[in-house]
Amino acid sequence: MALLMVISLAVLILINWIPYAFKKKFNTRYWVSGIVITMIGPTIGYVAIRIFFHLITNDEQQAYDAYFTGFGLGLLITLSGIIYILAGIVSTIKKNRHVSQ
């Protein structure tokens, strides 16, 4: 279980680091990165479930742990993408309101 959580945390940190790297390198807006993250979140969750099932033994309780860890990872990544979208939209509105005044 600890190995699954460490892998999940590493993937979550990597996914949340990508928008900042794209912002610096390609000057991409955060809401664009949020859309991409939101779309790939369920796919990453499904792939994580499949990988975690291969990493565990045949114990039934560990199979549930692998399923819920992968599901939680996909859900957290999707929610993270939604937060990037909302934050990007709010910051754009605030910036445009400040410019128009």
PDB file of N, CA and C in Angstrom:
ATOM      1  N   MET A   1       0.813  -1.189   0.000  1.00  0.00           N
ATOM      2  CA  MET A   1       0.000   0.000   0.000  1.00  0.00           C
ATOM      3  C   MET A   1       0.859   1.257   0.000  1.00  0.00           C
ATOM      4  N   ALA A   2       1.961   1.228   0.726  1.00  0.00           N
ATOM      5  CA  ALA A   2       2.837   2.403   0.799  1.00  0.00           C
ATOM      6  C   ALA A   2       3.464   2.690  -0.564  1.00  0.00           C
ATOM      7  N   LEU A   3       3.818   1.629  -1.276  1.00  0.00           N
ATOM      8  CA  LEU A   3       4.395   1.812  -2.608  1.00  0.00           C
ATOM      9  C   LEU A   3       3.389   2.460  -3.552  1.00  0.00           C
ATOM     10  N   LEU A   4       2.134   2.046  -3.468  1.00  0.00           N
ATOM     11  CA  LEU A   4       1.098   2.642  -4.316  1.00  0.00           C
ATOM     12  C   LEU A   4       0.925   4.124  -4.016  1.00  0.00           C
ATOM     13  N   MET A   5       0.962   4.479  -2.755  1.00  0.00           N
ATOM     14  CA  MET A   5       0.796   5.880  -2.376  1.00  0.00           C
ATOM     15  C   MET A   5       1.994   6.734  -2.811  1.00  0.00           C
ATOM     16  N   VAL A   6       3.192   6.193  -2.724  1.00  0.00           N
ATOM     17  CA  VAL A   6       4.384   6.931  -3.157  1.00  0.00           C
ATOM     18  C   VAL A   6       4.342   7.164  -4.663  1.00  0.00           C
ATOM     19  N   ILE A   7       3.969   6.146  -5.407  1.00  0.00           N
ATOM     20  CA  ILE A   7       3.862   6.291  -6.860  1.00  0.00           C
ATOM     21  C   ILE A   7       2.771   7.303  -7.209  1.00  0.00           C
ATOM     22  N   SER A   8       1.636   7.226  -6.523  1.00  0.00           N
ATOM     23  CA  SER A   8       0.539   8.163  -6.783  1.00  0.00           C
ATOM     24  C   SER A   8       0.948   9.597  -6.486  1.00  0.00           C
ATOM     25  N   LEU A   9       1.631   9.803  -5.380  1.00  0.00           N
ATOM     26  CA  LEU A   9       2.081  11.141  -5.019  1.00  0.00           C
ATOM     27  C   LEU A   9       3.085  11.683  -6.037  1.00  0.00           C
ATOM     28  N   ALA A  10       3.992  10.836  -6.507  1.00  0.00           N
ATOM     29  CA  ALA A  10       4.968  11.264  -7.513  1.00  0.00           C
ATOM     30  C   ALA A  10       4.276  11.655  -8.822  1.00  0.00           C
ATOM     31  N   VAL A  11       3.299  10.874  -9.248  1.00  0.00           N
ATOM     32  CA  VAL A  11       2.557  11.194 -10.478  1.00  0.00           C
ATOM     33  C   VAL A  11       1.762  12.480 -10.311  1.00  0.00           C
ATOM     34  N   LEU A  12       1.130  12.655  -9.158  1.00  0.00           N
ATOM     35  CA  LEU A  12       0.342  13.863  -8.907  1.00  0.00           C
ATOM     36  C   LEU A  12       1.224  15.111  -8.901  1.00  0.00           C
ATOM     37  N   ILE A  13       2.387  15.033  -8.296  1.00  0.00           N
ATOM     38  CA  ILE A  13       3.313  16.170  -8.294  1.00  0.00           C
ATOM     39  C   ILE A  13       3.798  16.463  -9.706  1.00  0.00           C
ATOM     40  N   LEU A  14       4.116  15.432 -10.470  1.00  0.00           N
ATOM     41  CA  LEU A  14       4.574  15.629 -11.841  1.00  0.00           C
ATOM     42  C   LEU A  14       3.493  16.274 -12.700  1.00  0.00           C
ATOM     43  N   ILE A  15       2.267  15.805 -12.586  1.00  0.00           N
ATOM     44  CA  ILE A  15       1.169  16.362 -13.380  1.00  0.00           C
ATOM     45  C   ILE A  15       0.926  17.822 -13.021  1.00  0.00           C
ATOM     46  N   ASN A  16       1.034  18.172 -11.730  1.00  0.00           N
ATOM     47  CA  ASN A  16       0.812  19.557 -11.326  1.00  0.00           C
ATOM     48  C   ASN A  16       2.006  20.455 -11.610  1.00  0.00           C
ATOM     49  N   TRP A  17       3.156  19.900 -11.899  1.00  0.00           N
ATOM     50  CA  TRP A  17       4.333  20.678 -12.269  1.00  0.00           C
ATOM     51  C   TRP A  17       4.287  21.071 -13.748  1.00  0.00           C
ATOM     52  N   ILE A  18       3.641  20.290 -14.570  1.00  0.00           N
ATOM     53  CA  ILE A  18       3.621  20.509 -16.025  1.00  0.00           C
ATOM     54  C   ILE A  18       3.073  21.878 -16.425  1.00  0.00           C
ATOM     55  N   PRO A  19       1.952  22.373 -15.858  1.00  0.00           N
ATOM     56  CA  PRO A  19       1.469  23.706 -16.279  1.00  0.00           C
ATOM     57  C   PRO A  19       2.484  24.822 -16.025  1.00  0.00           C
ATOM     58  N   TYR A  20       3.201  24.740 -14.929  1.00  0.00           N
ATOM     59  CA  TYR A  20       4.204  25.762 -14.643  1.00  0.00           C
ATOM     60  C   TYR A  20       5.342  25.707 -15.658  1.00  0.00           C
ATOM     61  N   ALA A  21       5.756  24.500 -16.021  1.00  0.00           N
ATOM     62  CA  ALA A  21       6.816  24.358 -17.017  1.00  0.00           C
ATOM     63  C   ALA A  21       6.352  24.856 -18.382  1.00  0.00           C
ATOM     64  N   PHE A  22       5.112  24.536 -18.755  1.00  0.00           N
ATOM     65  CA  PHE A  22       4.578  25.021 -20.039  1.00  0.00           C
ATOM     66  C   PHE A  22       4.424  26.536 -20.037  1.00  0.00           C
ATOM     67  N   LYS A  23       4.075  27.101 -18.889  1.00  0.00           N
ATOM     68  CA  LYS A  23       3.924  28.556 -18.786  1.00  0.00           C
ATOM     69  C   LYS A  23       5.269  29.245 -19.020  1.00  0.00           C
ATOM     70  N   LYS A  24       6.324  28.695 -18.446  1.00  0.00           N
ATOM     71  CA  LYS A  24       7.642  29.295 -18.618  1.00  0.00           C
ATOM     72  C   LYS A  24       8.201  29.078 -20.021  1.00  0.00           C
ATOM     73  N   LYS A  25       8.070  27.866 -20.538  1.00  0.00           N
ATOM     74  CA  LYS A  25       8.722  27.528 -21.804  1.00  0.00           C
ATOM     75  C   LYS A  25       7.916  27.976 -23.014  1.00  0.00           C
ATOM     76  N   PHE A  26       6.605  27.734 -23.015  1.00  0.00           N
ATOM     77  CA  PHE A  26       5.786  28.007 -24.197  1.00  0.00           C
ATOM     78  C   PHE A  26       4.788  29.145 -23.996  1.00  0.00           C
ATOM     79  N   ASN A  27       4.785  29.773 -22.811  1.00  0.00           N
ATOM     80  CA  ASN A  27       3.855  30.844 -22.480  1.00  0.00           C
ATOM     81  C   ASN A  27       2.397  30.403 -22.671  1.00  0.00           C
ATOM     82  N   THR A  28       2.102  29.205 -22.220  1.00  0.00           N
ATOM     83  CA  THR A  28       0.759  28.637 -22.306  1.00  0.00           C
ATOM     84  C   THR A  28      -0.062  29.109 -21.113  1.00  0.00           C
ATOM     85  N   ARG A  29      -1.314  29.418 -21.360  1.00  0.00           N
ATOM     86  CA  ARG A  29      -2.193  29.834 -20.258  1.00  0.00           C
ATOM     87  C   ARG A  29      -2.551  28.629 -19.399  1.00  0.00           C
ATOM     88  N   TYR A  30      -2.827  28.916 -18.131  1.00  0.00           N
ATOM     89  CA  TYR A  30      -3.133  27.838 -17.197  1.00  0.00           C
ATOM     90  C   TYR A  30      -4.437  27.132 -17.523  1.00  0.00           C
ATOM     91  N   TRP A  31      -5.419  27.831 -18.060  1.00  0.00           N
ATOM     92  CA  TRP A  31      -6.686  27.161 -18.345  1.00  0.00           C
ATOM     93  C   TRP A  31      -6.537  26.171 -19.491  1.00  0.00           C
ATOM     94  N   VAL A  32      -5.599  26.422 -20.411  1.00  0.00           N
ATOM     95  CA  VAL A  32      -5.342  25.451 -21.489  1.00  0.00           C
ATOM     96  C   VAL A  32      -4.718  24.194 -20.895  1.00  0.00           C
ATOM     97  N   SER A  33      -3.756  24.383 -20.002  1.00  0.00           N
ATOM     98  CA  SER A  33      -3.163  23.226 -19.324  1.00  0.00           C
ATOM     99  C   SER A  33      -4.202  22.491 -18.493  1.00  0.00           C
ATOM    100  N   GLY A  34      -5.138  23.232 -17.893  1.00  0.00           N
ATOM    101  CA  GLY A  34      -6.198  22.607 -17.112  1.00  0.00           C
ATOM    102  C   GLY A  34      -7.106  21.737 -17.946  1.00  0.00           C
ATOM    103  N   ILE A  35      -7.405  22.186 -19.164  1.00  0.00           N
ATOM    104  CA  ILE A  35      -8.232  21.372 -20.056  1.00  0.00           C
ATOM    105  C   ILE A  35      -7.522  20.077 -20.405  1.00  0.00           C
ATOM    106  N   VAL A  36      -6.238  20.167 -20.699  1.00  0.00           N
ATOM    107  CA  VAL A  36      -5.464  18.961 -21.042  1.00  0.00           C
ATOM    108  C   VAL A  36      -5.400  18.018 -19.844  1.00  0.00           C
ATOM    109  N   ILE A  37      -5.126  18.552 -18.669  1.00  0.00           N
ATOM    110  CA  ILE A  37      -5.039  17.718 -17.464  1.00  0.00           C
ATOM    111  C   ILE A  37      -6.393  17.072 -17.159  1.00  0.00           C
ATOM    112  N   THR A  38      -7.464  17.816 -17.313  1.00  0.00           N
ATOM    113  CA  THR A  38      -8.793  17.266 -17.059  1.00  0.00           C
ATOM    114  C   THR A  38      -9.116  16.126 -18.022  1.00  0.00           C
ATOM    115  N   MET A  39      -8.676  16.245 -19.256  1.00  0.00           N
ATOM    116  CA  MET A  39      -8.972  15.198 -20.243  1.00  0.00           C
ATOM    117  C   MET A  39      -8.119  13.952 -20.030  1.00  0.00           C
ATOM    118  N   ILE A  40      -6.869  14.107 -19.557  1.00  0.00           N
ATOM    119  CA  ILE A  40      -6.022  12.925 -19.388  1.00  0.00           C
ATOM    120  C   ILE A  40      -6.132  12.306 -17.997  1.00  0.00           C
ATOM    121  N   GLY A  41      -6.821  12.969 -17.065  1.00  0.00           N
ATOM    122  CA  GLY A  41      -6.962  12.460 -15.704  1.00  0.00           C
ATOM    123  C   GLY A  41      -7.576  11.071 -15.623  1.00  0.00           C
ATOM    124  N   PRO A  42      -8.741  10.837 -16.248  1.00  0.00           N
ATOM    125  CA  PRO A  42      -9.321   9.492 -16.186  1.00  0.00           C
ATOM    126  C   PRO A  42      -8.448   8.424 -16.850  1.00  0.00           C
ATOM    127  N   THR A  43      -7.763   8.804 -17.902  1.00  0.00           N
ATOM    128  CA  THR A  43      -6.872   7.842 -18.569  1.00  0.00           C
ATOM    129  C   THR A  43      -5.717   7.450 -17.657  1.00  0.00           C
ATOM    130  N   ILE A  44      -5.142   8.434 -16.984  1.00  0.00           N
ATOM    131  CA  ILE A  44      -4.052   8.136 -16.050  1.00  0.00           C
ATOM    132  C   ILE A  44      -4.558   7.271 -14.907  1.00  0.00           C
ATOM    133  N   GLY A  45      -5.765   7.538 -14.435  1.00  0.00           N
ATOM    134  CA  GLY A  45      -6.347   6.711 -13.380  1.00  0.00           C
ATOM    135  C   GLY A  45      -6.533   5.268 -13.816  1.00  0.00           C
ATOM    136  N   TYR A  46      -7.027   5.074 -15.035  1.00  0.00           N
ATOM    137  CA  TYR A  46      -7.224   3.714 -15.540  1.00  0.00           C
ATOM    138  C   TYR A  46      -5.894   2.987 -15.705  1.00  0.00           C
ATOM    139  N   VAL A  47      -4.913   3.679 -16.260  1.00  0.00           N
ATOM    140  CA  VAL A  47      -3.587   3.067 -16.436  1.00  0.00           C
ATOM    141  C   VAL A  47      -2.973   2.752 -15.075  1.00  0.00           C
ATOM    142  N   ALA A  48      -3.170   3.643 -14.098  1.00  0.00           N
ATOM    143  CA  ALA A  48      -2.637   3.396 -12.757  1.00  0.00           C
ATOM    144  C   ALA A  48      -3.278   2.159 -12.136  1.00  0.00           C
ATOM    145  N   ILE A  49      -4.578   1.989 -12.315  1.00  0.00           N
ATOM    146  CA  ILE A  49      -5.242   0.792 -11.788  1.00  0.00           C
ATOM    147  C   ILE A  49      -4.636  -0.457 -12.406  1.00  0.00           C
ATOM    148  N   ARG A  50      -4.446  -0.447 -13.710  1.00  0.00           N
ATOM    149  CA  ARG A  50      -3.879  -1.626 -14.383  1.00  0.00           C
ATOM    150  C   ARG A  50      -2.459  -1.915 -13.908  1.00  0.00           C
ATOM    151  N   ILE A  51      -1.656  -0.863 -13.740  1.00  0.00           N
ATOM    152  CA  ILE A  51      -0.272  -1.053 -13.284  1.00  0.00           C
ATOM    153  C   ILE A  51      -0.251  -1.524 -11.834  1.00  0.00           C
ATOM    154  N   PHE A  52      -1.093  -0.927 -10.985  1.00  0.00           N
ATOM    155  CA  PHE A  52      -1.101  -1.307  -9.578  1.00  0.00           C
ATOM    156  C   PHE A  52      -1.551  -2.746  -9.393  1.00  0.00           C
ATOM    157  N   PHE A  53      -2.478  -3.232 -10.226  1.00  0.00           N
ATOM    158  CA  PHE A  53      -2.885  -4.629 -10.136  1.00  0.00           C
ATOM    159  C   PHE A  53      -1.729  -5.569 -10.440  1.00  0.00           C
ATOM    160  N   HIS A  54      -0.846  -5.161 -11.328  1.00  0.00           N
ATOM    161  CA  HIS A  54       0.309  -6.008 -11.651  1.00  0.00           C
ATOM    162  C   HIS A  54       1.395  -5.916 -10.592  1.00  0.00           C
ATOM    163  N   LEU A  55       1.427  -4.835  -9.817  1.00  0.00           N
ATOM    164  CA  LEU A  55       2.448  -4.679  -8.788  1.00  0.00           C
ATOM    165  C   LEU A  55       2.126  -5.422  -7.498  1.00  0.00           C
ATOM    166  N   ILE A  56       0.860  -5.724  -7.260  1.00  0.00           N
ATOM    167  CA  ILE A  56       0.469  -6.316  -5.981  1.00  0.00           C
ATOM    168  C   ILE A  56       0.448  -7.831  -6.071  1.00  0.00           C
ATOM    169  N   THR A  57       0.334  -8.443  -4.920  1.00  0.00           N
ATOM    170  CA  THR A  57       0.187  -9.901  -4.871  1.00  0.00           C
ATOM    171  C   THR A  57      -1.283 -10.251  -5.099  1.00  0.00           C
ATOM    172  N   ASN A  58      -1.632 -11.475  -4.931  1.00  0.00           N
ATOM    173  CA  ASN A  58      -3.002 -11.930  -5.197  1.00  0.00           C
ATOM    174  C   ASN A  58      -3.935 -11.744  -4.008  1.00  0.00           C
ATOM    175  N   ASP A  59      -3.558 -10.967  -3.046  1.00  0.00           N
ATOM    176  CA  ASP A  59      -4.409 -10.731  -1.884  1.00  0.00           C
ATOM    177  C   ASP A  59      -5.595  -9.850  -2.280  1.00  0.00           C
ATOM    178  N   GLU A  60      -6.797 -10.232  -1.845  1.00  0.00           N
ATOM    179  CA  GLU A  60      -8.005  -9.511  -2.240  1.00  0.00           C
ATOM    180  C   GLU A  60      -8.039  -8.092  -1.671  1.00  0.00           C
ATOM    181  N   GLN A  61      -7.572  -7.921  -0.429  1.00  0.00           N
ATOM    182  CA  GLN A  61      -7.575  -6.585   0.177  1.00  0.00           C
ATOM    183  C   GLN A  61      -6.624  -5.656  -0.581  1.00  0.00           C
ATOM    184  N   GLN A  62      -5.495  -6.154  -1.018  1.00  0.00           N
ATOM    185  CA  GLN A  62      -4.569  -5.318  -1.782  1.00  0.00           C
ATOM    186  C   GLN A  62      -5.129  -4.993  -3.155  1.00  0.00           C
ATOM    187  N   ALA A  63      -5.957  -5.860  -3.700  1.00  0.00           N
ATOM    188  CA  ALA A  63      -6.602  -5.554  -4.975  1.00  0.00           C
ATOM    189  C   ALA A  63      -7.557  -4.371  -4.815  1.00  0.00           C
ATOM    190  N   TYR A  64      -8.295  -4.341  -3.700  1.00  0.00           N
ATOM    191  CA  TYR A  64      -9.155  -3.185  -3.439  1.00  0.00           C
ATOM    192  C   TYR A  64      -8.325  -1.914  -3.247  1.00  0.00           C
ATOM    193  N   ASP A  65      -7.206  -2.046  -2.548  1.00  0.00           N
ATOM    194  CA  ASP A  65      -6.326  -0.895  -2.353  1.00  0.00           C
ATOM    195  C   ASP A  65      -5.808  -0.368  -3.686  1.00  0.00           C
ATOM    196  N   ALA A  66      -5.444  -1.273  -4.578  1.00  0.00           N
ATOM    197  CA  ALA A  66      -4.946  -0.853  -5.887  1.00  0.00           C
ATOM    198  C   ALA A  66      -6.034  -0.162  -6.687  1.00  0.00           C
ATOM    199  N   TYR A  67      -7.230  -0.698  -6.635  1.00  0.00           N
ATOM    200  CA  TYR A  67      -8.342  -0.095  -7.370  1.00  0.00           C
ATOM    201  C   TYR A  67      -8.647   1.306  -6.849  1.00  0.00           C
ATOM    202  N   PHE A  68      -8.796   1.439  -5.536  1.00  0.00           N
ATOM    203  CA  PHE A  68      -9.150   2.743  -4.979  1.00  0.00           C
ATOM    204  C   PHE A  68      -8.010   3.756  -5.083  1.00  0.00           C
ATOM    205  N   THR A  69      -6.773   3.303  -5.038  1.00  0.00           N
ATOM    206  CA  THR A  69      -5.650   4.214  -5.221  1.00  0.00           C
ATOM    207  C   THR A  69      -5.618   4.747  -6.650  1.00  0.00           C
ATOM    208  N   GLY A  70      -5.800   3.884  -7.626  1.00  0.00           N
ATOM    209  CA  GLY A  70      -5.848   4.330  -9.016  1.00  0.00           C
ATOM    210  C   GLY A  70      -7.038   5.225  -9.301  1.00  0.00           C
ATOM    211  N   PHE A  71      -8.192   4.855  -8.742  1.00  0.00           N
ATOM    212  CA  PHE A  71      -9.387   5.681  -8.912  1.00  0.00           C
ATOM    213  C   PHE A  71      -9.190   7.055  -8.278  1.00  0.00           C
ATOM    214  N   GLY A  72      -8.634   7.082  -7.076  1.00  0.00           N
ATOM    215  CA  GLY A  72      -8.378   8.342  -6.391  1.00  0.00           C
ATOM    216  C   GLY A  72      -7.371   9.200  -7.131  1.00  0.00           C
ATOM    217  N   LEU A  73      -6.363   8.566  -7.705  1.00  0.00           N
ATOM    218  CA  LEU A  73      -5.369   9.309  -8.474  1.00  0.00           C
ATOM    219  C   LEU A  73      -6.009   9.956  -9.701  1.00  0.00           C
ATOM    220  N   GLY A  74      -6.815   9.208 -10.420  1.00  0.00           N
ATOM    221  CA  GLY A  74      -7.498   9.769 -11.585  1.00  0.00           C
ATOM    222  C   GLY A  74      -8.444  10.890 -11.205  1.00  0.00           C
ATOM    223  N   LEU A  75      -9.150  10.723 -10.097  1.00  0.00           N
ATOM    224  CA  LEU A  75     -10.069  11.759  -9.628  1.00  0.00           C
ATOM    225  C   LEU A  75      -9.324  13.015  -9.197  1.00  0.00           C
ATOM    226  N   LEU A  76      -8.220  12.855  -8.471  1.00  0.00           N
ATOM    227  CA  LEU A  76      -7.444  14.020  -8.039  1.00  0.00           C
ATOM    228  C   LEU A  76      -6.837  14.771  -9.213  1.00  0.00           C
ATOM    229  N   ILE A  77      -6.370  14.050 -10.209  1.00  0.00           N
ATOM    230  CA  ILE A  77      -5.801  14.708 -11.381  1.00  0.00           C
ATOM    231  C   ILE A  77      -6.888  15.463 -12.145  1.00  0.00           C
ATOM    232  N   THR A  78      -8.056  14.854 -12.281  1.00  0.00           N
ATOM    233  CA  THR A  78      -9.160  15.533 -12.957  1.00  0.00           C
ATOM    234  C   THR A  78      -9.594  16.785 -12.194  1.00  0.00           C
ATOM    235  N   LEU A  79      -9.714  16.690 -10.885  1.00  0.00           N
ATOM    236  CA  LEU A  79     -10.078  17.852 -10.076  1.00  0.00           C
ATOM    237  C   LEU A  79      -9.000  18.928 -10.127  1.00  0.00           C
ATOM    238  N   SER A  80      -7.758  18.520 -10.179  1.00  0.00           N
ATOM    239  CA  SER A  80      -6.658  19.482 -10.310  1.00  0.00           C
ATOM    240  C   SER A  80      -6.769  20.245 -11.621  1.00  0.00           C
ATOM    241  N   GLY A  81      -7.114  19.546 -12.692  1.00  0.00           N
ATOM    242  CA  GLY A  81      -7.311  20.209 -13.978  1.00  0.00           C
ATOM    243  C   GLY A  81      -8.463  21.188 -13.944  1.00  0.00           C
ATOM    244  N   ILE A  82      -9.548  20.820 -13.263  1.00  0.00           N
ATOM    245  CA  ILE A  82     -10.695  21.722 -13.139  1.00  0.00           C
ATOM    246  C   ILE A  82     -10.306  22.970 -12.351  1.00  0.00           C
ATOM    247  N   ILE A  83      -9.498  22.805 -11.323  1.00  0.00           N
ATOM    248  CA  ILE A  83      -9.037  23.965 -10.548  1.00  0.00           C
ATOM    249  C   ILE A  83      -8.176  24.872 -11.412  1.00  0.00           C
ATOM    250  N   TYR A  84      -7.313  24.304 -12.251  1.00  0.00           N
ATOM    251  CA  TYR A  84      -6.510  25.125 -13.167  1.00  0.00           C
ATOM    252  C   TYR A  84      -7.411  25.887 -14.138  1.00  0.00           C
ATOM    253  N   ILE A  85      -8.442  25.248 -14.635  1.00  0.00           N
ATOM    254  CA  ILE A  85      -9.368  25.926 -15.556  1.00  0.00           C
ATOM    255  C   ILE A  85     -10.042  27.100 -14.855  1.00  0.00           C
ATOM    256  N   LEU A  86     -10.595  26.851 -13.675  1.00  0.00           N
ATOM    257  CA  LEU A  86     -11.295  27.910 -12.953  1.00  0.00           C
ATOM    258  C   LEU A  86     -10.354  29.045 -12.556  1.00  0.00           C
ATOM    259  N   ALA A  87      -9.165  28.710 -12.096  1.00  0.00           N
ATOM    260  CA  ALA A  87      -8.208  29.750 -11.713  1.00  0.00           C
ATOM    261  C   ALA A  87      -7.767  30.564 -12.922  1.00  0.00           C
ATOM    262  N   GLY A  88      -7.585  29.903 -14.066  1.00  0.00           N
ATOM    263  CA  GLY A  88      -7.216  30.628 -15.276  1.00  0.00           C
ATOM    264  C   GLY A  88      -8.310  31.560 -15.750  1.00  0.00           C
ATOM    265  N   ILE A  89      -9.553  31.125 -15.659  1.00  0.00           N
ATOM    266  CA  ILE A  89     -10.673  31.969 -16.078  1.00  0.00           C
ATOM    267  C   ILE A  89     -10.817  33.166 -15.138  1.00  0.00           C
ATOM    268  N   VAL A  90     -10.720  32.926 -13.840  1.00  0.00           N
ATOM    269  CA  VAL A  90     -10.847  34.021 -12.871  1.00  0.00           C
ATOM    270  C   VAL A  90      -9.716  35.026 -13.043  1.00  0.00           C
ATOM    271  N   SER A  91      -8.499  34.558 -13.225  1.00  0.00           N
ATOM    272  CA  SER A  91      -7.377  35.491 -13.391  1.00  0.00           C
ATOM    273  C   SER A  91      -7.499  36.280 -14.690  1.00  0.00           C
ATOM    274  N   THR A  92      -8.018  35.670 -15.743  1.00  0.00           N
ATOM    275  CA  THR A  92      -8.228  36.388 -17.006  1.00  0.00           C
ATOM    276  C   THR A  92      -9.296  37.462 -16.843  1.00  0.00           C
ATOM    277  N   ILE A  93     -10.372  37.137 -16.139  1.00  0.00           N
ATOM    278  CA  ILE A  93     -11.426  38.116 -15.898  1.00  0.00           C
ATOM    279  C   ILE A  93     -10.899  39.279 -15.056  1.00  0.00           C
ATOM    280  N   LYS A  94     -10.133  38.962 -14.014  1.00  0.00           N
ATOM    281  CA  LYS A  94      -9.582  40.022 -13.171  1.00  0.00           C
ATOM    282  C   LYS A  94      -8.617  40.906 -13.958  1.00  0.00           C
ATOM    283  N   LYS A  95      -7.803  40.278 -14.802  1.00  0.00           N
ATOM    284  CA  LYS A  95      -6.839  41.050 -15.598  1.00  0.00           C
ATOM    285  C   LYS A  95      -7.560  41.942 -16.587  1.00  0.00           C
ATOM    286  N   ASN A  96      -8.593  41.444 -17.261  1.00  0.00           N
ATOM    287  CA  ASN A  96      -9.351  42.248 -18.213  1.00  0.00           C
ATOM    288  C   ASN A  96     -10.131  43.347 -17.523  1.00  0.00           C
ATOM    289  N   ARG A  97     -10.653  43.089 -16.330  1.00  0.00           N
ATOM    290  CA  ARG A  97     -11.376  44.122 -15.607  1.00  0.00           C
ATOM    291  C   ARG A  97     -10.417  45.232 -15.173  1.00  0.00           C
ATOM    292  N   HIS A  98      -9.201  44.836 -14.776  1.00  0.00           N
ATOM    293  CA  HIS A  98      -8.216  45.832 -14.360  1.00  0.00           C
ATOM    294  C   HIS A  98      -7.763  46.700 -15.533  1.00  0.00           C
ATOM    295  N   VAL A  99      -7.617  46.103 -16.697  1.00  0.00           N
ATOM    296  CA  VAL A  99      -7.190  46.840 -17.897  1.00  0.00           C
ATOM    297  C   VAL A  99      -8.278  47.803 -18.349  1.00  0.00           C
ATOM    298  N   SER A 100      -9.551  47.418 -18.252  1.00  0.00           N
ATOM    299  CA  SER A 100     -10.634  48.266 -18.756  1.00  0.00           C
ATOM    300  C   SER A 100     -10.909  49.451 -17.838  1.00  0.00           C
ATOM    301  N   GLN A 101     -10.477  49.390 -16.597  1.00  0.00           N
ATOM    302  CA  GLN A 101     -10.740  50.516 -15.680  1.00  0.00           C
ATOM    303  C   GLN A 101      -9.727  51.538 -15.826  1.00  0.00           C
TER     304      GLN A 101
END
